[in-house]
Amino acid sequence: MYFIRYRVTDEDGTFLDEFRSNAPDFAKERIGRIRKYRPNLTVTETPDND
């Protein structure tokens, strides 16, 4: 199965969340919940096939 690792930080580079998923809709929803409270997020996506 192909997974993507998502790392979420705010505009200051503060770590907020990290997770892996193979469901883009789930990732979008999870990041959207954080974005409600911290609108200026940086999301880094990297392949994670361990």
PDB file of N, CA and C in Angstrom:
ATOM      1  N   MET A   1       0.832  -1.166   0.000  1.00  0.00           N
ATOM      2  CA  MET A   1       0.000   0.000   0.000  1.00  0.00           C
ATOM      3  C   MET A   1       0.887   1.243   0.000  1.00  0.00           C
ATOM      4  N   TYR A   2       0.450   2.285  -0.633  1.00  0.00           N
ATOM      5  CA  TYR A   2       1.208   3.522  -0.769  1.00  0.00           C
ATOM      6  C   TYR A   2       0.705   4.548   0.242  1.00  0.00           C
ATOM      7  N   PHE A   3       1.573   5.010   1.126  1.00  0.00           N
ATOM      8  CA  PHE A   3       1.211   5.991   2.141  1.00  0.00           C
ATOM      9  C   PHE A   3       1.963   7.298   1.914  1.00  0.00           C
ATOM     10  N   ILE A   4       1.364   8.382   2.355  1.00  0.00           N
ATOM     11  CA  ILE A   4       1.992   9.698   2.371  1.00  0.00           C
ATOM     12  C   ILE A   4       2.108  10.123   3.834  1.00  0.00           C
ATOM     13  N   ARG A   5       3.275  10.639   4.217  1.00  0.00           N
ATOM     14  CA  ARG A   5       3.456  11.191   5.559  1.00  0.00           C
ATOM     15  C   ARG A   5       3.224  12.697   5.472  1.00  0.00           C
ATOM     16  N   TYR A   6       2.346  13.180   6.332  1.00  0.00           N
ATOM     17  CA  TYR A   6       2.003  14.597   6.398  1.00  0.00           C
ATOM     18  C   TYR A   6       2.590  15.187   7.676  1.00  0.00           C
ATOM     19  N   ARG A   7       3.337  16.261   7.528  1.00  0.00           N
ATOM     20  CA  ARG A   7       3.885  16.976   8.682  1.00  0.00           C
ATOM     21  C   ARG A   7       3.336  18.396   8.618  1.00  0.00           C
ATOM     22  N   VAL A   8       2.680  18.821   9.694  1.00  0.00           N
ATOM     23  CA  VAL A   8       1.998  20.105   9.728  1.00  0.00           C
ATOM     24  C   VAL A   8       2.692  21.020  10.723  1.00  0.00           C
ATOM     25  N   THR A   9       3.070  22.217  10.258  1.00  0.00           N
ATOM     26  CA  THR A   9       3.670  23.228  11.126  1.00  0.00           C
ATOM     27  C   THR A   9       2.935  24.550  10.909  1.00  0.00           C
ATOM     28  N   ASP A  10       3.054  25.449  11.884  1.00  0.00           N
ATOM     29  CA  ASP A  10       2.437  26.769  11.709  1.00  0.00           C
ATOM     30  C   ASP A  10       3.445  27.713  11.060  1.00  0.00           C
ATOM     31  N   GLU A  11       3.059  28.989  10.929  1.00  0.00           N
ATOM     32  CA  GLU A  11       3.896  29.954  10.215  1.00  0.00           C
ATOM     33  C   GLU A  11       5.239  30.206  10.898  1.00  0.00           C
ATOM     34  N   ASP A  12       5.330  29.918  12.191  1.00  0.00           N
ATOM     35  CA  ASP A  12       6.587  30.089  12.927  1.00  0.00           C
ATOM     36  C   ASP A  12       7.446  28.827  12.902  1.00  0.00           C
ATOM     37  N   GLY A  13       6.955  27.775  12.275  1.00  0.00           N
ATOM     38  CA  GLY A  13       7.690  26.524  12.219  1.00  0.00           C
ATOM     39  C   GLY A  13       7.421  25.601  13.394  1.00  0.00           C
ATOM     40  N   THR A  14       6.441  25.957  14.223  1.00  0.00           N
ATOM     41  CA  THR A  14       6.081  25.132  15.374  1.00  0.00           C
ATOM     42  C   THR A  14       5.367  23.868  14.900  1.00  0.00           C
ATOM     43  N   PHE A  15       5.858  22.726  15.343  1.00  0.00           N
ATOM     44  CA  PHE A  15       5.262  21.445  14.985  1.00  0.00           C
ATOM     45  C   PHE A  15       3.854  21.352  15.570  1.00  0.00           C
ATOM     46  N   LEU A  16       2.890  20.930  14.739  1.00  0.00           N
ATOM     47  CA  LEU A  16       1.507  20.777  15.192  1.00  0.00           C
ATOM     48  C   LEU A  16       1.006  19.348  15.082  1.00  0.00           C
ATOM     49  N   ASP A  17       1.362  18.650  14.013  1.00  0.00           N
ATOM     50  CA  ASP A  17       0.834  17.307  13.806  1.00  0.00           C
ATOM     51  C   ASP A  17       1.687  16.581  12.775  1.00  0.00           C
ATOM     52  N   GLU A  18       1.699  15.264  12.885  1.00  0.00           N
ATOM     53  CA  GLU A  18       2.337  14.423  11.880  1.00  0.00           C
ATOM     54  C   GLU A  18       1.578  13.106  11.847  1.00  0.00           C
ATOM     55  N   PHE A  19       1.242  12.672  10.650  1.00  0.00           N
ATOM     56  CA  PHE A  19       0.518  11.420  10.496  1.00  0.00           C
ATOM     57  C   PHE A  19       0.765  10.888   9.100  1.00  0.00           C
ATOM     58  N   ARG A  20       0.433   9.630   8.890  1.00  0.00           N
ATOM     59  CA  ARG A  20       0.531   9.049   7.561  1.00  0.00           C
ATOM     60  C   ARG A  20      -0.819   8.473   7.174  1.00  0.00           C
ATOM     61  N   SER A  21      -1.090   8.533   5.892  1.00  0.00           N
ATOM     62  CA  SER A  21      -2.392   8.090   5.416  1.00  0.00           C
ATOM     63  C   SER A  21      -2.290   7.690   3.951  1.00  0.00           C
ATOM     64  N   ASN A  22      -3.185   6.825   3.543  1.00  0.00           N
ATOM     65  CA  ASN A  22      -3.316   6.500   2.126  1.00  0.00           C
ATOM     66  C   ASN A  22      -4.662   7.009   1.601  1.00  0.00           C
ATOM     67  N   ALA A  23      -5.315   7.866   2.386  1.00  0.00           N
ATOM     68  CA  ALA A  23      -6.619   8.420   2.017  1.00  0.00           C
ATOM     69  C   ALA A  23      -6.534   9.951   1.974  1.00  0.00           C
ATOM     70  N   PRO A  24      -6.391  10.530   0.792  1.00  0.00           N
ATOM     71  CA  PRO A  24      -6.257  11.983   0.680  1.00  0.00           C
ATOM     72  C   PRO A  24      -7.420  12.762   1.292  1.00  0.00           C
ATOM     73  N   ASP A  25      -8.635  12.223   1.219  1.00  0.00           N
ATOM     74  CA  ASP A  25      -9.789  12.922   1.805  1.00  0.00           C
ATOM     75  C   ASP A  25      -9.665  13.004   3.325  1.00  0.00           C
ATOM     76  N   PHE A  26      -9.196  11.925   3.948  1.00  0.00           N
ATOM     77  CA  PHE A  26      -8.982  11.928   5.392  1.00  0.00           C
ATOM     78  C   PHE A  26      -7.923  12.974   5.760  1.00  0.00           C
ATOM     79  N   ALA A  27      -6.834  13.014   5.012  1.00  0.00           N
ATOM     80  CA  ALA A  27      -5.760  13.971   5.296  1.00  0.00           C
ATOM     81  C   ALA A  27      -6.276  15.406   5.156  1.00  0.00           C
ATOM     82  N   LYS A  28      -7.031  15.662   4.106  1.00  0.00           N
ATOM     83  CA  LYS A  28      -7.574  17.008   3.881  1.00  0.00           C
ATOM     84  C   LYS A  28      -8.485  17.426   5.042  1.00  0.00           C
ATOM     85  N   GLU A  29      -9.313  16.511   5.519  1.00  0.00           N
ATOM     86  CA  GLU A  29     -10.218  16.801   6.628  1.00  0.00           C
ATOM     87  C   GLU A  29      -9.438  17.069   7.920  1.00  0.00           C
ATOM     88  N   ARG A  30      -8.453  16.236   8.204  1.00  0.00           N
ATOM     89  CA  ARG A  30      -7.657  16.392   9.431  1.00  0.00           C
ATOM     90  C   ARG A  30      -6.889  17.713   9.416  1.00  0.00           C
ATOM     91  N   ILE A  31      -6.287  18.044   8.295  1.00  0.00           N
ATOM     92  CA  ILE A  31      -5.553  19.306   8.176  1.00  0.00           C
ATOM     93  C   ILE A  31      -6.523  20.481   8.256  1.00  0.00           C
ATOM     94  N   GLY A  32      -7.706  20.334   7.678  1.00  0.00           N
ATOM     95  CA  GLY A  32      -8.719  21.388   7.724  1.00  0.00           C
ATOM     96  C   GLY A  32      -9.159  21.723   9.134  1.00  0.00           C
ATOM     97  N   ARG A  33      -9.231  20.705  10.006  1.00  0.00           N
ATOM     98  CA  ARG A  33      -9.605  20.965  11.401  1.00  0.00           C
ATOM     99  C   ARG A  33      -8.547  21.819  12.096  1.00  0.00           C
ATOM    100  N   ILE A  34      -7.293  21.573  11.802  1.00  0.00           N
ATOM    101  CA  ILE A  34      -6.216  22.378  12.390  1.00  0.00           C
ATOM    102  C   ILE A  34      -6.250  23.780  11.798  1.00  0.00           C
ATOM    103  N   ARG A  35      -6.488  23.867  10.508  1.00  0.00           N
ATOM    104  CA  ARG A  35      -6.481  25.156   9.804  1.00  0.00           C
ATOM    105  C   ARG A  35      -7.548  26.116  10.342  1.00  0.00           C
ATOM    106  N   LYS A  36      -8.618  25.593  10.946  1.00  0.00           N
ATOM    107  CA  LYS A  36      -9.644  26.449  11.544  1.00  0.00           C
ATOM    108  C   LYS A  36      -9.046  27.366  12.611  1.00  0.00           C
ATOM    109  N   TYR A  37      -8.086  26.840  13.353  1.00  0.00           N
ATOM    110  CA  TYR A  37      -7.509  27.570  14.477  1.00  0.00           C
ATOM    111  C   TYR A  37      -6.159  28.204  14.149  1.00  0.00           C
ATOM    112  N   ARG A  38      -5.482  27.655  13.179  1.00  0.00           N
ATOM    113  CA  ARG A  38      -4.176  28.163  12.736  1.00  0.00           C
ATOM    114  C   ARG A  38      -4.200  28.218  11.213  1.00  0.00           C
ATOM    115  N   PRO A  39      -4.666  29.322  10.626  1.00  0.00           N
ATOM    116  CA  PRO A  39      -4.885  29.369   9.185  1.00  0.00           C
ATOM    117  C   PRO A  39      -3.615  29.312   8.317  1.00  0.00           C
ATOM    118  N   ASN A  40      -2.486  29.745   8.823  1.00  0.00           N
ATOM    119  CA  ASN A  40      -1.268  29.802   8.006  1.00  0.00           C
ATOM    120  C   ASN A  40      -0.385  28.594   8.248  1.00  0.00           C
ATOM    121  N   LEU A  41      -0.819  27.454   7.742  1.00  0.00           N
ATOM    122  CA  LEU A  41      -0.096  26.207   7.957  1.00  0.00           C
ATOM    123  C   LEU A  41       0.842  25.899   6.799  1.00  0.00           C
ATOM    124  N   THR A  42       1.874  25.141   7.132  1.00  0.00           N
ATOM    125  CA  THR A  42       2.724  24.542   6.105  1.00  0.00           C
ATOM    126  C   THR A  42       2.565  23.038   6.245  1.00  0.00           C
ATOM    127  N   VAL A  43       2.209  22.386   5.154  1.00  0.00           N
ATOM    128  CA  VAL A  43       2.031  20.946   5.158  1.00  0.00           C
ATOM    129  C   VAL A  43       3.078  20.351   4.215  1.00  0.00           C
ATOM    130  N   THR A  44       3.914  19.475   4.765  1.00  0.00           N
ATOM    131  CA  THR A  44       4.925  18.796   3.977  1.00  0.00           C
ATOM    132  C   THR A  44       4.470  17.362   3.743  1.00  0.00           C
ATOM    133  N   GLU A  45       4.439  16.949   2.497  1.00  0.00           N
ATOM    134  CA  GLU A  45       4.028  15.596   2.130  1.00  0.00           C
ATOM    135  C   GLU A  45       5.249  14.844   1.602  1.00  0.00           C
ATOM    136  N   THR A  46       5.509  13.674   2.173  1.00  0.00           N
ATOM    137  CA  THR A  46       6.598  12.835   1.694  1.00  0.00           C
ATOM    138  C   THR A  46       6.124  11.388   1.603  1.00  0.00           C
ATOM    139  N   PRO A  47       6.625  10.638   0.628  1.00  0.00           N
ATOM    140  CA  PRO A  47       6.275   9.216   0.523  1.00  0.00           C
ATOM    141  C   PRO A  47       6.708   8.464   1.781  1.00  0.00           C
ATOM    142  N   ASP A  48       5.895   7.541   2.220  1.00  0.00           N
ATOM    143  CA  ASP A  48       6.194   6.756   3.421  1.00  0.00           C
ATOM    144  C   ASP A  48       5.749   5.321   3.178  1.00  0.00           C
ATOM    145  N   ASN A  49       6.629   4.535   2.640  1.00  0.00           N
ATOM    146  CA  ASN A  49       6.273   3.164   2.265  1.00  0.00           C
ATOM    147  C   ASN A  49       6.994   2.141   3.116  1.00  0.00           C
ATOM    148  N   ASP A  50       7.112   2.391   4.390  1.00  0.00           N
ATOM    149  CA  ASP A  50       7.791   1.436   5.296  1.00  0.00           C
ATOM    150  C   ASP A  50       6.953   0.226   5.539  1.00  0.00           C
TER     151      ASP A  50
END
